[in-house]
CSV table of C-alpha atoms in Angstrom, one decimal:
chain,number,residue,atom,x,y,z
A,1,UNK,CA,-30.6,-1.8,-5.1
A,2,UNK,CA,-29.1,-0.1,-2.0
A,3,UNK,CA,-25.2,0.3,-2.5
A,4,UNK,CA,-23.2,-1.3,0.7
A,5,UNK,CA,-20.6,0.6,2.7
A,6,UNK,CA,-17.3,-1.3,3.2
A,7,UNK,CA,-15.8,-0.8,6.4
A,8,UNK,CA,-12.1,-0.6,6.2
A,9,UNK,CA,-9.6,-1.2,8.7
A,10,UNK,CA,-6.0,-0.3,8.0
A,11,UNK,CA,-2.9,-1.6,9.4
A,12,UNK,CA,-0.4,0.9,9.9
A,13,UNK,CA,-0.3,3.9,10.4
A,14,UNK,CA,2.9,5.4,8.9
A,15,UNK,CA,3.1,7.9,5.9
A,16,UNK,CA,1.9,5.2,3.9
A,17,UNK,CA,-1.5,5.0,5.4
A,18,UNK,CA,-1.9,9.0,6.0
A,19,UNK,CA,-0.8,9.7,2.5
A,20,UNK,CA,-1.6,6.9,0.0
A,21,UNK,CA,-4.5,5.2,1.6
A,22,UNK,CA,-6.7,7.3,3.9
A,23,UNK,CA,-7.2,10.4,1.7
A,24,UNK,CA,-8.5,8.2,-0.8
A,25,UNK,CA,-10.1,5.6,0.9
A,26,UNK,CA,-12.1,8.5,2.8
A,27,UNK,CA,-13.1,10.6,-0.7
A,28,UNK,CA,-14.8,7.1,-1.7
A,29,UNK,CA,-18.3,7.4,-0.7
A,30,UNK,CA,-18.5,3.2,-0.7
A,31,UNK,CA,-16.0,3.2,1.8
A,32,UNK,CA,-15.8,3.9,5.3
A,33,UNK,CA,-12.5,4.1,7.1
A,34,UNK,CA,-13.2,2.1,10.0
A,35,UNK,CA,-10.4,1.0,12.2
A,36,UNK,CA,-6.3,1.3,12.0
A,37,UNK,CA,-4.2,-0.7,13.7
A,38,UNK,CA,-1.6,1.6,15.4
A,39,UNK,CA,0.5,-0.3,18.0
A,40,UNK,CA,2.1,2.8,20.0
A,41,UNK,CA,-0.1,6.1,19.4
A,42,UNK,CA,1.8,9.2,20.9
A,43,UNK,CA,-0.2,12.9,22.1
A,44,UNK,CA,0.5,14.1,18.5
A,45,UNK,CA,0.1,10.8,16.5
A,46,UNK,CA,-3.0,9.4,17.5
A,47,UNK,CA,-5.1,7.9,14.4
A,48,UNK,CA,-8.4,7.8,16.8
A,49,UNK,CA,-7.3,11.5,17.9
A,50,UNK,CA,-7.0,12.4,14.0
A,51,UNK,CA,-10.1,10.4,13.0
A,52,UNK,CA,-13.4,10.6,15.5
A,53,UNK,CA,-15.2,7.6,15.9
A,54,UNK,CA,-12.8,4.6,14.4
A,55,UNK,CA,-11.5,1.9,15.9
A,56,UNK,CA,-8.1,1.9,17.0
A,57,UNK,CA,-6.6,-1.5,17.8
A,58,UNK,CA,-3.1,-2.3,19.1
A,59,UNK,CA,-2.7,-5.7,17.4
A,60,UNK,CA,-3.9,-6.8,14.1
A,61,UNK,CA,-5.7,-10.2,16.1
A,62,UNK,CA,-8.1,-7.6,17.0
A,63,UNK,CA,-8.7,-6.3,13.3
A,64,UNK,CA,-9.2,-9.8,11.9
A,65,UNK,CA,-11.9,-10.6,14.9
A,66,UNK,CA,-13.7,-7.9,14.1
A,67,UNK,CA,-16.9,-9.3,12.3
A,68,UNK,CA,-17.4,-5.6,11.3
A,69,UNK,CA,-14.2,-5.3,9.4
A,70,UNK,CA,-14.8,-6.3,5.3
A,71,UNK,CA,-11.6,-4.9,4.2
A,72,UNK,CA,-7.8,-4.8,5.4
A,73,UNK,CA,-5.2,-2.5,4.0
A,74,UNK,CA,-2.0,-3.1,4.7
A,75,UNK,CA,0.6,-0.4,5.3
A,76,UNK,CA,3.5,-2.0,6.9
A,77,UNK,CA,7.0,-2.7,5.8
A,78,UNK,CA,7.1,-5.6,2.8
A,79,UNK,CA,8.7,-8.5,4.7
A,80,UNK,CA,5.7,-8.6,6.9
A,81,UNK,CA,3.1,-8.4,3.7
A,82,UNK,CA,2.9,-12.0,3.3
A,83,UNK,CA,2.0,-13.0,6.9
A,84,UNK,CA,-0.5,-10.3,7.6
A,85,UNK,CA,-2.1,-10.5,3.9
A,86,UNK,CA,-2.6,-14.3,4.7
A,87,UNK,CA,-3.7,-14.0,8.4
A,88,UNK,CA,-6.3,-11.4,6.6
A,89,UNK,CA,-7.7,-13.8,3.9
A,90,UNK,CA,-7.6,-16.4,6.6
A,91,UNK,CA,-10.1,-14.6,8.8
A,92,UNK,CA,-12.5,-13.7,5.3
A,93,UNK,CA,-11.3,-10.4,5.0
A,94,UNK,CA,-10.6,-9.0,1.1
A,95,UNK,CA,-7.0,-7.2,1.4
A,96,UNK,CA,-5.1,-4.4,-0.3
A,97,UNK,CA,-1.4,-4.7,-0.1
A,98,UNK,CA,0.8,-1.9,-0.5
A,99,UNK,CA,3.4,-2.4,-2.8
A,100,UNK,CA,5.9,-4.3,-3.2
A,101,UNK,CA,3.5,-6.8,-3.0
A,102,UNK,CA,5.7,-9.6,-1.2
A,103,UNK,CA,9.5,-10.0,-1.6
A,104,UNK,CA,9.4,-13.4,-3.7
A,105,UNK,CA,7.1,-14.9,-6.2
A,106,UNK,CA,6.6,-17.8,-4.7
A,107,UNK,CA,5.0,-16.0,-1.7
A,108,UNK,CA,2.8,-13.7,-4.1
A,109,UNK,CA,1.9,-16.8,-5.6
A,110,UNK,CA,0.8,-18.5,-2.5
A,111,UNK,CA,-1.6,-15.5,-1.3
A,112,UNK,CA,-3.2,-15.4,-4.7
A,113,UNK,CA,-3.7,-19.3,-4.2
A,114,UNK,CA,-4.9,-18.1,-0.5
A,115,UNK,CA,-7.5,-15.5,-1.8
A,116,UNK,CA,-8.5,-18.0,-3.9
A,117,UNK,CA,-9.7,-20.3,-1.8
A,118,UNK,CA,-11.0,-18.0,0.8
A,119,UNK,CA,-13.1,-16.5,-2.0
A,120,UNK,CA,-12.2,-12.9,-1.4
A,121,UNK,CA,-10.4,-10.4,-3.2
A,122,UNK,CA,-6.7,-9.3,-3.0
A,123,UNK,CA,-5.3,-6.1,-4.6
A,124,UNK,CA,-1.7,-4.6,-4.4
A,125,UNK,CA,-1.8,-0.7,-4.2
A,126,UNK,CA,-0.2,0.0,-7.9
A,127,UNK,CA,-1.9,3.6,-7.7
A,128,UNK,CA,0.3,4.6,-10.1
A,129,UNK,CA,-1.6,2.7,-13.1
A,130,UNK,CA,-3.8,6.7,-12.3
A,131,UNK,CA,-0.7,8.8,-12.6
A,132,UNK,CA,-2.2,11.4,-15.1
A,133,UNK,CA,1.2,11.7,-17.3
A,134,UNK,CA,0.8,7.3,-17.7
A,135,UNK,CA,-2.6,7.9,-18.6
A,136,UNK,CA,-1.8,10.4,-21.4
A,137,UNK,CA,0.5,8.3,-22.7
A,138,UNK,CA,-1.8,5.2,-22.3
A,139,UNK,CA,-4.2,7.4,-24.8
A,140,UNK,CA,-1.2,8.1,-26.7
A,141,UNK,CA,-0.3,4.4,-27.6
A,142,UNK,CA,-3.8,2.8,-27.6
A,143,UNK,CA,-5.2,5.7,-30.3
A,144,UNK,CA,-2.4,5.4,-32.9
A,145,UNK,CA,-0.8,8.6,-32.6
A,146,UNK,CA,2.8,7.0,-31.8
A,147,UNK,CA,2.0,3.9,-34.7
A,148,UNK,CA,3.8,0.7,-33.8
A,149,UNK,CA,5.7,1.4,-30.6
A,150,UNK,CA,9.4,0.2,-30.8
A,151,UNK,CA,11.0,2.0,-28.1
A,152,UNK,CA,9.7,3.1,-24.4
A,153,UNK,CA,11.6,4.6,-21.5
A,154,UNK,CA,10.4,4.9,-18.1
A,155,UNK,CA,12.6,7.1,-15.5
A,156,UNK,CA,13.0,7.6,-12.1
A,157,UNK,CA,15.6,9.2,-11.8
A,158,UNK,CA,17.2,11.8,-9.3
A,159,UNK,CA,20.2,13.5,-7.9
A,160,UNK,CA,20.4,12.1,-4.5
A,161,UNK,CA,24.2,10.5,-4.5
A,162,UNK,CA,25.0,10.5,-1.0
A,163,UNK,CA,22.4,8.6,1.7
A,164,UNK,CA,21.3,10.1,4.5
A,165,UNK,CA,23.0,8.9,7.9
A,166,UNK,CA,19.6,8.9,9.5
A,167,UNK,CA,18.1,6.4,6.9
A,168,UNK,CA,16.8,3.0,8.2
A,169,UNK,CA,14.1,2.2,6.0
A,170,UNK,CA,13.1,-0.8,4.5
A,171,UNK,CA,14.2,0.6,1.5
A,172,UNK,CA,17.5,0.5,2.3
A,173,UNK,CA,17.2,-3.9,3.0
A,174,UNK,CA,18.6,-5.1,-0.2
A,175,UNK,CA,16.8,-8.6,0.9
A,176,UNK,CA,13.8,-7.3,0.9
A,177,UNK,CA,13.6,-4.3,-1.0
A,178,UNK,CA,16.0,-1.6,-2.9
A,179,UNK,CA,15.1,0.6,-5.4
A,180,UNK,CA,14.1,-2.1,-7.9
A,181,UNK,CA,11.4,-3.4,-5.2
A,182,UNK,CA,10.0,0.2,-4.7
A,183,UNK,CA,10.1,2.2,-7.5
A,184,UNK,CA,10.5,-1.1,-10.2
A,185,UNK,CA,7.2,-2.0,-9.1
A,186,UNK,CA,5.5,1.0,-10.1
A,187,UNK,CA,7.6,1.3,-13.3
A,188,UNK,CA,7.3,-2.8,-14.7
A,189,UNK,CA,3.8,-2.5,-13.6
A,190,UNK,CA,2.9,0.4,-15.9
A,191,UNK,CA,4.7,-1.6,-18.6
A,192,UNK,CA,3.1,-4.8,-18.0
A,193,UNK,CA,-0.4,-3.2,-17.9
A,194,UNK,CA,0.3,-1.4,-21.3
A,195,UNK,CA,1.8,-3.8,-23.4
A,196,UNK,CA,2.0,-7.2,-21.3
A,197,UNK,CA,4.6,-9.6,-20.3
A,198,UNK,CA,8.2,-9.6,-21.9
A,199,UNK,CA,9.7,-12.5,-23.5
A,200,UNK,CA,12.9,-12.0,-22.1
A,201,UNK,CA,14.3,-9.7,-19.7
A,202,UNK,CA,17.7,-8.2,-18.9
A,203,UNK,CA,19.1,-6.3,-15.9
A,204,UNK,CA,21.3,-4.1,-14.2
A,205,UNK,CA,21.1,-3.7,-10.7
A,206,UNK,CA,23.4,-2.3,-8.3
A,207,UNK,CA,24.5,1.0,-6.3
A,208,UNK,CA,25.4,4.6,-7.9
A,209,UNK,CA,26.2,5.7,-4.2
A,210,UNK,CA,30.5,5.5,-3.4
A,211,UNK,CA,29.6,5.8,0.4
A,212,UNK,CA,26.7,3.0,0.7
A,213,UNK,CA,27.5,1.2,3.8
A,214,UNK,CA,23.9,-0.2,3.7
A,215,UNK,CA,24.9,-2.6,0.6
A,216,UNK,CA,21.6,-0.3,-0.8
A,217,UNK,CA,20.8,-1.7,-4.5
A,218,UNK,CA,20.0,2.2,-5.2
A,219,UNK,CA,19.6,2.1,-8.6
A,220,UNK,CA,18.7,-0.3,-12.2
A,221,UNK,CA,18.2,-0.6,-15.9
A,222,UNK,CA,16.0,-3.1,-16.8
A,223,UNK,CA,15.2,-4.3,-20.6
A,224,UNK,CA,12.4,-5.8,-21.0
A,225,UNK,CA,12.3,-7.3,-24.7
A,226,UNK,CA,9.2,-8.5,-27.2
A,227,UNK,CA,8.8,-10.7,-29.7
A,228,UNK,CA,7.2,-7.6,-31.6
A,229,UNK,CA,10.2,-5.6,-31.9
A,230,UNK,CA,9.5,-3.0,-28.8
A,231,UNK,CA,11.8,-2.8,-26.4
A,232,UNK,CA,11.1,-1.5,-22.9
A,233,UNK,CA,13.8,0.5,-20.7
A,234,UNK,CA,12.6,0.6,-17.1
A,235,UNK,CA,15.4,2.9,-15.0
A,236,UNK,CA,15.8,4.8,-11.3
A,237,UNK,CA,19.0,6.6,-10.8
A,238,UNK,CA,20.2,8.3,-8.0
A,239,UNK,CA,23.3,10.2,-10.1
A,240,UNK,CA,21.2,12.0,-12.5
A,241,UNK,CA,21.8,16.0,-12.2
A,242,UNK,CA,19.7,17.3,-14.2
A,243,UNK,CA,17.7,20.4,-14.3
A,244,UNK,CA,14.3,18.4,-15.0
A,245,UNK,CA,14.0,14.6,-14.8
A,246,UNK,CA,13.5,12.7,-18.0
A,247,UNK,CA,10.0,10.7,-17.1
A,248,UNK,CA,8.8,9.3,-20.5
A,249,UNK,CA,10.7,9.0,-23.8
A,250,UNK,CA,8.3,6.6,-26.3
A,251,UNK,CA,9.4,5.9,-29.7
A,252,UNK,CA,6.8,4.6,-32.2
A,253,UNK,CA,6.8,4.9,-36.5
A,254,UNK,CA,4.1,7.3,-36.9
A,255,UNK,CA,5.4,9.9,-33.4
A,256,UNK,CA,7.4,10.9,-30.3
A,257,UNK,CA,6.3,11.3,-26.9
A,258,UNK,CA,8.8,12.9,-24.3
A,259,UNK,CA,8.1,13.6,-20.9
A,260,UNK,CA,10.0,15.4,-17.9
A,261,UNK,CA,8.6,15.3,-14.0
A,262,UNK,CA,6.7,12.7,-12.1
A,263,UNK,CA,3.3,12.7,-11.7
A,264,UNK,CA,2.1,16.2,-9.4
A,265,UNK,CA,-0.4,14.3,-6.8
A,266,UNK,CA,2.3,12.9,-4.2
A,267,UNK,CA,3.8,16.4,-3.8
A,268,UNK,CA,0.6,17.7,-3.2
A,269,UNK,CA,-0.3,15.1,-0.8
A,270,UNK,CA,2.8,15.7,1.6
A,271,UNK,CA,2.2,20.3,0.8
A,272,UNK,CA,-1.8,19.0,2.5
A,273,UNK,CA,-3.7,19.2,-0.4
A,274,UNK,CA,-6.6,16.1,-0.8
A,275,UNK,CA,-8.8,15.1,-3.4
A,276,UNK,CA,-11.6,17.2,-3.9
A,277,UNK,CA,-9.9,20.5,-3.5
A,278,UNK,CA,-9.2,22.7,-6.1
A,279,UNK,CA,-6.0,21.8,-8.8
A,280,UNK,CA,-5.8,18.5,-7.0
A,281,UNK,CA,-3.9,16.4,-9.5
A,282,UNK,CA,-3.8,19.1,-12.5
A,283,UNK,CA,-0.5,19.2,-14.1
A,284,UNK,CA,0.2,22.9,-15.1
A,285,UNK,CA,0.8,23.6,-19.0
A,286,UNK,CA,4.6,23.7,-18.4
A,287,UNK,CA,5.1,20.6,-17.6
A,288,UNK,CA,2.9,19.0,-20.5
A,289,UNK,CA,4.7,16.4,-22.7
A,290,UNK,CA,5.5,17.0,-26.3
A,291,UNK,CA,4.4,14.9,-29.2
A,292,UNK,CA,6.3,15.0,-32.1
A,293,UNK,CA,5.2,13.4,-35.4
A,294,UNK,CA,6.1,13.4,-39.3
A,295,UNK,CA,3.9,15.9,-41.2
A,296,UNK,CA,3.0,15.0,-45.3
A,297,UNK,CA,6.2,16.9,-46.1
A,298,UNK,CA,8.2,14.0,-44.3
A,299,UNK,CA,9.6,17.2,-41.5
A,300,UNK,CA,8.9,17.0,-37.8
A,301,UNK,CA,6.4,18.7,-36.3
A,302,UNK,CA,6.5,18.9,-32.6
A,303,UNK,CA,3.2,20.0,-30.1
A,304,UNK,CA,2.4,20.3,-26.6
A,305,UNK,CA,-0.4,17.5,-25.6
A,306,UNK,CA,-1.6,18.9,-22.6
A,307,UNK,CA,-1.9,16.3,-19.4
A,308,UNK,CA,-5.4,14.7,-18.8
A,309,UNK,CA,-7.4,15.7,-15.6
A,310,UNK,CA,-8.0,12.7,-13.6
A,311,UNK,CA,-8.6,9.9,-13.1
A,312,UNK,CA,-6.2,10.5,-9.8
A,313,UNK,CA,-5.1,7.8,-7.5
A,314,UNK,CA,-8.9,8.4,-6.1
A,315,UNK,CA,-10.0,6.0,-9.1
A,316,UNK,CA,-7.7,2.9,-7.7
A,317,UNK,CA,-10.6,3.2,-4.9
A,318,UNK,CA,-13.3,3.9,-6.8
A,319,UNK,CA,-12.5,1.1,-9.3
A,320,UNK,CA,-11.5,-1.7,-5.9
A,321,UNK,CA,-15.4,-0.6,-4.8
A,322,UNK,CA,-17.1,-1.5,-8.3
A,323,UNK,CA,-15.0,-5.0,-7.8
A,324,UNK,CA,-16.2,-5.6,-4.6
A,325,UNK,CA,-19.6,-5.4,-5.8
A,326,UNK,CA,-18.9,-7.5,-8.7
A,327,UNK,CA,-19.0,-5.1,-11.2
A,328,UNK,CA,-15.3,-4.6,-12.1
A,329,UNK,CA,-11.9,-6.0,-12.3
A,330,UNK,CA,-9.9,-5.4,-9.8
A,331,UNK,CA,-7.7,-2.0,-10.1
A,332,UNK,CA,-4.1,-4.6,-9.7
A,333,UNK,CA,-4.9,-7.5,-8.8
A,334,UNK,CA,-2.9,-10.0,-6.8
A,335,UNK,CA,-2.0,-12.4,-9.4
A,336,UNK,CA,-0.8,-8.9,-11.6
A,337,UNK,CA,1.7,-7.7,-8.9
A,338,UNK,CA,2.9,-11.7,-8.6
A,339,UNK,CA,4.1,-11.1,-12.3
A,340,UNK,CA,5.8,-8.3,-11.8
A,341,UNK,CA,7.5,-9.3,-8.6
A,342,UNK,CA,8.8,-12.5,-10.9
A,343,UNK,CA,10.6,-9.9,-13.6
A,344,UNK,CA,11.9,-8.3,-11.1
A,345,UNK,CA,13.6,-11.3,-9.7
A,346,UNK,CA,14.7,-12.4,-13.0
A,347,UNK,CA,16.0,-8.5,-13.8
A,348,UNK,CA,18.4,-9.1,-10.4
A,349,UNK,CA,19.1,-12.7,-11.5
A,350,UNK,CA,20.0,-11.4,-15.2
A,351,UNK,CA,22.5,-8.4,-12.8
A,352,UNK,CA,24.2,-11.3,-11.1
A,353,UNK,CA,24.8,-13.6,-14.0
A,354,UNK,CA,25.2,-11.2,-16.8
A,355,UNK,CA,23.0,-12.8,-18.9
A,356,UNK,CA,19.1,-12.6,-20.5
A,357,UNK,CA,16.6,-14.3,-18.9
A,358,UNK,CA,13.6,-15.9,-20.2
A,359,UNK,CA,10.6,-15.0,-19.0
């Protein structure tokens, strides 16, 4: 049986689509990157310029009447995800939203109702379920070395206490975004996927910044708490100087697993390098985690476990074409992001009232 091609039109085209999407979508054979949506292309920031032979539209109307188009990614700013997601499904497209999926739950909840009954297929872009350092420790967890898990930290945390004057990002709207929204999506999703919902949920949610005329929610603690015992610390600071950047700290009765630096692959994206080229996505050794466990003498023994090669962000593509051929689960799926967008409205409700939540 002949494979299809999916044509792919993508709206947006920020540093969102140039580094998240199109170097990916592009090294996926089952994709072809079709059209972009780019409302006001410039002489140096032209996406037709930059990719021969696509479309380039000026409106999205365009993208969704284009017979031609099977899939819509969408690059744009969040309060305009659950409009253009819709519009998408509406005209039988299958849609990848980046994250954060939508800014409530009861939006997510009505797109997944949407895709639904369209019959099509709607992802969010949680490529960091293929962060290489989350995948070691994935392997970590499911093979026994840690034993029952009862603790696990996940950091984001940087030194960045004052906010640039120039900054006017959607990150900075604490209605539709702050730092819960953009990197509390990545880090309750990683969660989630690993070890499920929470029973209850606690947060902390506010600014770290003294000069933060924005009103900026810049940084959180969340607690996410189980039935089982574990308890889950999700946390991005923006007052953490430190010489390297705590990542993972996971606690379980049989071993240790600590953690410093994020994932390599977004600062290779923004130095130029792409999938495909040599030490894409390989961690060097001295940034490999440490395992410690309990030898037969009852001491701790502690070892470097070097960082797995791949899957890279490359496999959120991959995995999105085997679904659209019916042959895998989605790589996040729609009604997956939904969940996590509800904790994290509970972790801000929890902030306000100073109280657990139930989940």
């Amino acid at each position: 049986m002949v494979s299809k091609t999916w044509n792919v039109g993508i709206i947006g085209y920020g540093f969102s689509a140039k580094i998240f999407h199109i170097p990916f979508i592009t090294a996926v054979p089952d994709f072809k990157l079709y059209a972009v949506v780019q409302r006001t292309p410039t002489p140096e920031n032209d996406a037709e310029k930059d990719f021969a032979g696509i479309k380039s539209y000026r409106n999205t109307d365009e993208l969704f009447k284009d017979s031609n188009v099977d899939v819509v990614v969408i690059t744009t700013p969040p309060d305009g995800h659950y409009a253009l997601a819709k519009a998408a499904l509406e005209a039988g497209k299958h849609v990848v939203v980046e994250k954060p999926f939508v800014p409530t739950h009861k939006e997510a909840e009505e797109l997944v109702g949407f895709a639904q009954k369209y019959n099509k297929l709607l992802a969010v872009y949680q490529n960091r379920r293929y962060d290489a350092d989350y995948v070691t420790l994935s392997k970590l967890v499911k093979n026994g070395s840690l034993g029952r898990v009862v603790e696990y930290e996940t950091h984001f945390d940087r030194h960045r206490p004052e906010l640039a004057a120039s900054t006017t990002a959607w990150k900075t709207k604490v209605t539709e975004a702050g730092a819960i929204y953009d990197l509390g999506a990545h880090l309750l999703d990683q969660a989630v996927h690993l070890f499920g919902l929470p029973q209850r949920i606690t947060g902390f949610v506010g600014s770290q910044r003294v000069n933060n005329p924005t009103g900026l929610e810049d940084s959180f603690t969340t607690l996410l708490h189980y039935d089982s015992g574990l308890l889950v610390t999700a946390k991005a600071a923006v007052v953490s100087p430190e010489e390297k950047q705590l990542r993972f700290w996971v606690r379980g009765d049989k071993g240790s697993f600590k953690k410093f630096h994020l994932d390599i692959q977004e600062d290779q994206l923004k130095a130029g390098v792409r999938p495909g080229d040599s030490g894409y996505g390989l961690e060097p050794s001295d940034r490999y985690g440490v395992l410690t466990t309990i030898d037969q003498n009852g001491q701790p023994s502690a070892e470097k476990v070097p960082t797995v090669e791949g899957p890279t962000w490359v496999e959120y593509y991959r995995k999105l074409a085997r679904a659209l051929a019916g042959e895998s689960e989605l790589p996040a799926s729609g009604a997956e992001a939904s969940q996590v967008i509800r904790l994290i409205e509970l972790a801000r409700e929890s902030s306000k009232l100073g109280k657990t939540m139930e989940v």
